[in-house]
């Protein structure tokens, strides 16, 4: 999977047709954004709160909600999967909703983690309970491509409960736990 991701990223960076195709796919699917609005009794209040939150929902402070959705979909199509980490905030932080979203490349997932833990099994960095439900994800504290410590064994992945992670990927077969790049069929095998 890592090799396919690297090749997909290289194709996007170096082949204008691939880049244009992925951008067109994002534009056609996401457009100017996903419209979310309440229609209940408190609709006006809820919609105003949502509009305010959508401007500051990015934990990294770079994108608004529509930008996050487009970037997440783009990463999913290119890399096959992407993670959205839910970051609860304190009421004292002054946010309209005490929650922010952090978009993480799939590289943050420790795909080398395979083990058992208290009756659960860990496969490719994803922990499953005995019924096969996702219980947790094992994430690096920093992006492994930015830090030389991973290769030296100085960085350990940490368990993050599944309730704080949205693992966005397109399942193409039953029971599939990880995603595949949309570009996988056109990548030359080497």
PDB file of C-alpha atoms in Angstrom:
ATOM      1  CA  UNK A   1       0.000   0.000   0.000  1.00  0.00           C
ATOM      2  CA  UNK A   2       2.810   2.428   0.839  1.00  0.00           C
ATOM      3  CA  UNK A   3       4.452   1.777  -2.532  1.00  0.00           C
ATOM      4  CA  UNK A   4       1.164   2.350  -4.390  1.00  0.00           C
ATOM      5  CA  UNK A   5       0.611   5.584  -2.432  1.00  0.00           C
ATOM      6  CA  UNK A   6       4.102   6.826  -3.274  1.00  0.00           C
ATOM      7  CA  UNK A   7       3.570   6.058  -6.960  1.00  0.00           C
ATOM      8  CA  UNK A   8       0.131   7.686  -6.968  1.00  0.00           C
ATOM      9  CA  UNK A   9       1.592  10.828  -5.395  1.00  0.00           C
ATOM     10  CA  UNK A  10       4.404  10.876  -7.954  1.00  0.00           C
ATOM     11  CA  UNK A  11       1.925  10.485 -10.819  1.00  0.00           C
ATOM     12  CA  UNK A  12      -0.162  13.361  -9.515  1.00  0.00           C
ATOM     13  CA  UNK A  13       2.877  15.562  -9.089  1.00  0.00           C
ATOM     14  CA  UNK A  14       4.496  14.741 -12.417  1.00  0.00           C
ATOM     15  CA  UNK A  15       1.681  13.970 -14.868  1.00  0.00           C
ATOM     16  CA  UNK A  16      -0.574  16.955 -15.608  1.00  0.00           C
ATOM     17  CA  UNK A  17      -3.407  14.727 -16.881  1.00  0.00           C
ATOM     18  CA  UNK A  18      -3.508  12.806 -13.598  1.00  0.00           C
ATOM     19  CA  UNK A  19      -3.506  16.024 -11.574  1.00  0.00           C
ATOM     20  CA  UNK A  20      -6.249  17.544 -13.714  1.00  0.00           C
ATOM     21  CA  UNK A  21      -8.305  14.352 -13.540  1.00  0.00           C
ATOM     22  CA  UNK A  22      -8.192  14.173  -9.750  1.00  0.00           C
ATOM     23  CA  UNK A  23      -8.987  17.872  -9.432  1.00  0.00           C
ATOM     24  CA  UNK A  24     -11.955  17.471 -11.798  1.00  0.00           C
ATOM     25  CA  UNK A  25     -13.175  14.500  -9.771  1.00  0.00           C
ATOM     26  CA  UNK A  26     -13.045  16.541  -6.559  1.00  0.00           C
ATOM     27  CA  UNK A  27     -14.780  19.492  -8.247  1.00  0.00           C
ATOM     28  CA  UNK A  28     -17.531  17.269  -9.662  1.00  0.00           C
ATOM     29  CA  UNK A  29     -18.097  15.384  -6.415  1.00  0.00           C
ATOM     30  CA  UNK A  30     -17.698  18.112  -3.800  1.00  0.00           C
ATOM     31  CA  UNK A  31     -18.249  21.259  -5.861  1.00  0.00           C
ATOM     32  CA  UNK A  32     -18.396  24.367  -3.689  1.00  0.00           C
ATOM     33  CA  UNK A  33     -19.194  22.324  -0.599  1.00  0.00           C
ATOM     34  CA  UNK A  34     -21.665  20.057   1.084  1.00  0.00           C
ATOM     35  CA  UNK A  35     -24.774  21.886   2.271  1.00  0.00           C
ATOM     36  CA  UNK A  36     -25.596  21.076   5.863  1.00  0.00           C
ATOM     37  CA  UNK A  37     -28.525  22.761   7.550  1.00  0.00           C
ATOM     38  CA  UNK A  38     -30.967  22.119  10.313  1.00  0.00           C
ATOM     39  CA  UNK A  39     -34.727  22.159   9.769  1.00  0.00           C
ATOM     40  CA  UNK A  40     -35.881  21.529  13.337  1.00  0.00           C
ATOM     41  CA  UNK A  41     -37.472  23.850  15.897  1.00  0.00           C
ATOM     42  CA  UNK A  42     -34.164  25.580  16.649  1.00  0.00           C
ATOM     43  CA  UNK A  43     -33.123  25.679  12.977  1.00  0.00           C
ATOM     44  CA  UNK A  44     -32.141  29.347  12.850  1.00  0.00           C
ATOM     45  CA  UNK A  45     -29.999  29.092  15.977  1.00  0.00           C
ATOM     46  CA  UNK A  46     -28.430  25.775  14.920  1.00  0.00           C
ATOM     47  CA  UNK A  47     -27.671  27.024  11.393  1.00  0.00           C
ATOM     48  CA  UNK A  48     -26.061  30.215  12.741  1.00  0.00           C
ATOM     49  CA  UNK A  49     -23.949  28.166  15.150  1.00  0.00           C
ATOM     50  CA  UNK A  50     -22.952  25.779  12.351  1.00  0.00           C
ATOM     51  CA  UNK A  51     -22.007  28.644  10.024  1.00  0.00           C
ATOM     52  CA  UNK A  52     -19.790  30.132  12.720  1.00  0.00           C
ATOM     53  CA  UNK A  53     -18.192  26.746  13.559  1.00  0.00           C
ATOM     54  CA  UNK A  54     -17.532  25.894   9.897  1.00  0.00           C
ATOM     55  CA  UNK A  55     -15.141  28.855   9.700  1.00  0.00           C
ATOM     56  CA  UNK A  56     -12.936  27.660  12.609  1.00  0.00           C
ATOM     57  CA  UNK A  57     -13.463  23.879  12.609  1.00  0.00           C
ATOM     58  CA  UNK A  58      -9.956  23.052  11.288  1.00  0.00           C
ATOM     59  CA  UNK A  59      -7.693  22.193  14.235  1.00  0.00           C
ATOM     60  CA  UNK A  60      -4.695  23.274  12.140  1.00  0.00           C
ATOM     61  CA  UNK A  61      -6.331  26.632  11.342  1.00  0.00           C
ATOM     62  CA  UNK A  62      -5.813  26.396   7.580  1.00  0.00           C
ATOM     63  CA  UNK A  63      -9.158  25.520   6.003  1.00  0.00           C
ATOM     64  CA  UNK A  64     -12.838  26.087   6.580  1.00  0.00           C
ATOM     65  CA  UNK A  65     -15.284  23.166   6.669  1.00  0.00           C
ATOM     66  CA  UNK A  66     -15.788  23.043   2.897  1.00  0.00           C
ATOM     67  CA  UNK A  67     -12.030  23.130   2.374  1.00  0.00           C
ATOM     68  CA  UNK A  68     -11.591  20.224   4.792  1.00  0.00           C
ATOM     69  CA  UNK A  69     -14.237  18.166   3.007  1.00  0.00           C
ATOM     70  CA  UNK A  70     -12.627  18.798  -0.388  1.00  0.00           C
ATOM     71  CA  UNK A  71      -9.115  18.060   0.921  1.00  0.00           C
ATOM     72  CA  UNK A  72     -10.294  14.862   2.633  1.00  0.00           C
ATOM     73  CA  UNK A  73     -12.005  13.600  -0.507  1.00  0.00           C
ATOM     74  CA  UNK A  74      -8.974  14.527  -2.627  1.00  0.00           C
ATOM     75  CA  UNK A  75      -6.610  12.648  -0.285  1.00  0.00           C
ATOM     76  CA  UNK A  76      -8.930   9.632  -0.247  1.00  0.00           C
ATOM     77  CA  UNK A  77      -8.951   9.407  -4.030  1.00  0.00           C
ATOM     78  CA  UNK A  78      -5.202   9.918  -4.369  1.00  0.00           C
ATOM     79  CA  UNK A  79      -3.956   7.828  -1.426  1.00  0.00           C
ATOM     80  CA  UNK A  80      -6.935   5.521  -1.059  1.00  0.00           C
ATOM     81  CA  UNK A  81      -7.725   6.627   2.471  1.00  0.00           C
ATOM     82  CA  UNK A  82      -7.424   9.545   4.881  1.00  0.00           C
ATOM     83  CA  UNK A  83      -8.053  10.096   8.586  1.00  0.00           C
ATOM     84  CA  UNK A  84     -10.083  12.823  10.244  1.00  0.00           C
ATOM     85  CA  UNK A  85      -9.314  13.129  13.936  1.00  0.00           C
ATOM     86  CA  UNK A  86     -12.012  14.612  16.154  1.00  0.00           C
ATOM     87  CA  UNK A  87     -10.416  17.038  18.598  1.00  0.00           C
ATOM     88  CA  UNK A  88     -12.753  17.846  21.506  1.00  0.00           C
ATOM     89  CA  UNK A  89     -12.070  21.281  23.008  1.00  0.00           C
ATOM     90  CA  UNK A  90     -12.793  22.858  26.368  1.00  0.00           C
ATOM     91  CA  UNK A  91     -15.744  25.194  26.773  1.00  0.00           C
ATOM     92  CA  UNK A  92     -13.220  27.800  27.931  1.00  0.00           C
ATOM     93  CA  UNK A  93     -11.575  27.737  24.479  1.00  0.00           C
ATOM     94  CA  UNK A  94     -14.391  29.992  23.290  1.00  0.00           C
ATOM     95  CA  UNK A  95     -15.388  28.010  20.217  1.00  0.00           C
ATOM     96  CA  UNK A  96     -19.031  28.018  19.075  1.00  0.00           C
ATOM     97  CA  UNK A  97     -18.926  24.197  19.278  1.00  0.00           C
ATOM     98  CA  UNK A  98     -16.245  22.579  21.492  1.00  0.00           C
ATOM     99  CA  UNK A  99     -14.904  20.406  18.680  1.00  0.00           C
ATOM    100  CA  UNK A 100     -12.381  20.763  15.865  1.00  0.00           C
ATOM    101  CA  UNK A 101     -11.369  18.428  13.059  1.00  0.00           C
ATOM    102  CA  UNK A 102      -7.800  17.492  12.158  1.00  0.00           C
ATOM    103  CA  UNK A 103      -7.172  16.109   8.679  1.00  0.00           C
ATOM    104  CA  UNK A 104      -4.337  13.549   8.668  1.00  0.00           C
ATOM    105  CA  UNK A 105      -2.662  11.850   5.733  1.00  0.00           C
ATOM    106  CA  UNK A 106      -2.882   8.080   6.049  1.00  0.00           C
ATOM    107  CA  UNK A 107       0.884   8.105   6.705  1.00  0.00           C
ATOM    108  CA  UNK A 108       0.019   9.022  10.314  1.00  0.00           C
ATOM    109  CA  UNK A 109      -1.383   5.499  10.774  1.00  0.00           C
ATOM    110  CA  UNK A 110       1.265   3.033  12.001  1.00  0.00           C
ATOM    111  CA  UNK A 111       0.684   0.355   9.381  1.00  0.00           C
ATOM    112  CA  UNK A 112       3.503  -1.736  10.840  1.00  0.00           C
ATOM    113  CA  UNK A 113       1.586  -2.353  14.070  1.00  0.00           C
ATOM    114  CA  UNK A 114       0.322  -5.972  14.075  1.00  0.00           C
ATOM    115  CA  UNK A 115      -0.317  -7.682  17.409  1.00  0.00           C
ATOM    116  CA  UNK A 116      -2.942  -8.673  19.956  1.00  0.00           C
ATOM    117  CA  UNK A 117      -4.096  -6.482  22.831  1.00  0.00           C
ATOM    118  CA  UNK A 118      -6.442  -7.712  25.558  1.00  0.00           C
ATOM    119  CA  UNK A 119      -8.427 -10.031  23.301  1.00  0.00           C
ATOM    120  CA  UNK A 120      -8.403  -7.550  20.414  1.00  0.00           C
ATOM    121  CA  UNK A 121      -6.252  -7.914  17.340  1.00  0.00           C
ATOM    122  CA  UNK A 122      -4.273  -5.164  15.669  1.00  0.00           C
ATOM    123  CA  UNK A 123      -3.867  -5.378  11.908  1.00  0.00           C
ATOM    124  CA  UNK A 124      -2.009  -2.688   9.949  1.00  0.00           C
ATOM    125  CA  UNK A 125      -2.379  -0.218  12.818  1.00  0.00           C
ATOM    126  CA  UNK A 126      -6.115  -0.748  13.279  1.00  0.00           C
ATOM    127  CA  UNK A 127      -7.355  -2.512  16.411  1.00  0.00           C
ATOM    128  CA  UNK A 128     -10.423  -4.751  16.086  1.00  0.00           C
ATOM    129  CA  UNK A 129     -12.519  -6.152  18.930  1.00  0.00           C
ATOM    130  CA  UNK A 130     -13.531  -9.850  18.987  1.00  0.00           C
ATOM    131  CA  UNK A 131     -16.637  -9.013  16.904  1.00  0.00           C
ATOM    132  CA  UNK A 132     -14.553  -7.347  14.192  1.00  0.00           C
ATOM    133  CA  UNK A 133     -15.529  -3.764  15.058  1.00  0.00           C
ATOM    134  CA  UNK A 134     -12.833  -1.115  14.956  1.00  0.00           C
ATOM    135  CA  UNK A 135     -11.782  -0.262  18.516  1.00  0.00           C
ATOM    136  CA  UNK A 136      -8.784   2.011  17.937  1.00  0.00           C
ATOM    137  CA  UNK A 137      -6.177   3.354  15.550  1.00  0.00           C
ATOM    138  CA  UNK A 138      -2.441   3.562  16.255  1.00  0.00           C
ATOM    139  CA  UNK A 139      -1.157   6.973  15.188  1.00  0.00           C
ATOM    140  CA  UNK A 140       2.288   8.505  15.156  1.00  0.00           C
ATOM    141  CA  UNK A 141       2.753  11.602  17.313  1.00  0.00           C
ATOM    142  CA  UNK A 142       4.294  13.376  14.309  1.00  0.00           C
ATOM    143  CA  UNK A 143       4.176  12.778  10.572  1.00  0.00           C
ATOM    144  CA  UNK A 144       6.693   9.971   9.947  1.00  0.00           C
ATOM    145  CA  UNK A 145       7.977  11.648   6.797  1.00  0.00           C
ATOM    146  CA  UNK A 146       8.946  14.755   8.770  1.00  0.00           C
ATOM    147  CA  UNK A 147      10.882  13.027  11.535  1.00  0.00           C
ATOM    148  CA  UNK A 148      13.978  10.843  11.247  1.00  0.00           C
ATOM    149  CA  UNK A 149      13.205   9.316  14.662  1.00  0.00           C
ATOM    150  CA  UNK A 150      10.829   6.728  13.177  1.00  0.00           C
ATOM    151  CA  UNK A 151      13.625   4.996  11.329  1.00  0.00           C
ATOM    152  CA  UNK A 152      15.809   5.086  14.447  1.00  0.00           C
ATOM    153  CA  UNK A 153      13.088   3.545  16.612  1.00  0.00           C
ATOM    154  CA  UNK A 154      12.753   6.706  18.693  1.00  0.00           C
ATOM    155  CA  UNK A 155       9.074   7.295  18.019  1.00  0.00           C
ATOM    156  CA  UNK A 156       6.200   5.059  19.113  1.00  0.00           C
ATOM    157  CA  UNK A 157       2.653   5.131  17.810  1.00  0.00           C
ATOM    158  CA  UNK A 158      -0.108   5.785  20.325  1.00  0.00           C
ATOM    159  CA  UNK A 159      -3.539   4.196  20.630  1.00  0.00           C
ATOM    160  CA  UNK A 160      -6.414   6.547  19.723  1.00  0.00           C
ATOM    161  CA  UNK A 161      -9.942   5.205  20.399  1.00  0.00           C
ATOM    162  CA  UNK A 162     -12.006   4.757  17.241  1.00  0.00           C
ATOM    163  CA  UNK A 163     -14.645   7.206  18.493  1.00  0.00           C
ATOM    164  CA  UNK A 164     -12.147  10.017  17.786  1.00  0.00           C
ATOM    165  CA  UNK A 165     -11.260   8.930  14.241  1.00  0.00           C
ATOM    166  CA  UNK A 166     -13.142   9.004  10.952  1.00  0.00           C
ATOM    167  CA  UNK A 167     -11.355   6.633   8.565  1.00  0.00           C
ATOM    168  CA  UNK A 168     -12.468   7.747   5.128  1.00  0.00           C
ATOM    169  CA  UNK A 169     -11.982   5.223   2.329  1.00  0.00           C
ATOM    170  CA  UNK A 170     -14.020   3.592  -0.401  1.00  0.00           C
ATOM    171  CA  UNK A 171     -14.693  -0.036   0.491  1.00  0.00           C
ATOM    172  CA  UNK A 172     -14.729  -2.083  -2.683  1.00  0.00           C
ATOM    173  CA  UNK A 173     -15.281  -5.459  -1.069  1.00  0.00           C
ATOM    174  CA  UNK A 174     -16.910  -6.754   2.137  1.00  0.00           C
ATOM    175  CA  UNK A 175     -14.662  -6.648   5.179  1.00  0.00           C
ATOM    176  CA  UNK A 176     -12.096  -4.370   3.568  1.00  0.00           C
ATOM    177  CA  UNK A 177     -10.235  -2.489   6.317  1.00  0.00           C
ATOM    178  CA  UNK A 178      -8.035  -0.163   4.280  1.00  0.00           C
ATOM    179  CA  UNK A 179      -8.415   1.824   1.080  1.00  0.00           C
ATOM    180  CA  UNK A 180      -6.747   1.708  -2.324  1.00  0.00           C
ATOM    181  CA  UNK A 181      -5.754   4.656  -4.460  1.00  0.00           C
ATOM    182  CA  UNK A 182      -8.058   5.354  -7.381  1.00  0.00           C
ATOM    183  CA  UNK A 183      -4.846   5.396  -9.436  1.00  0.00           C
ATOM    184  CA  UNK A 184      -3.852   1.823  -8.500  1.00  0.00           C
ATOM    185  CA  UNK A 185      -5.118   0.294 -11.788  1.00  0.00           C
ATOM    186  CA  UNK A 186      -2.968   2.644 -13.900  1.00  0.00           C
ATOM    187  CA  UNK A 187       0.221   2.406 -11.857  1.00  0.00           C
ATOM    188  CA  UNK A 188       2.918   0.479 -13.676  1.00  0.00           C
ATOM    189  CA  UNK A 189       4.061  -2.551 -11.722  1.00  0.00           C
ATOM    190  CA  UNK A 190       7.762  -2.553 -10.877  1.00  0.00           C
TER     191      UNK A 190
END
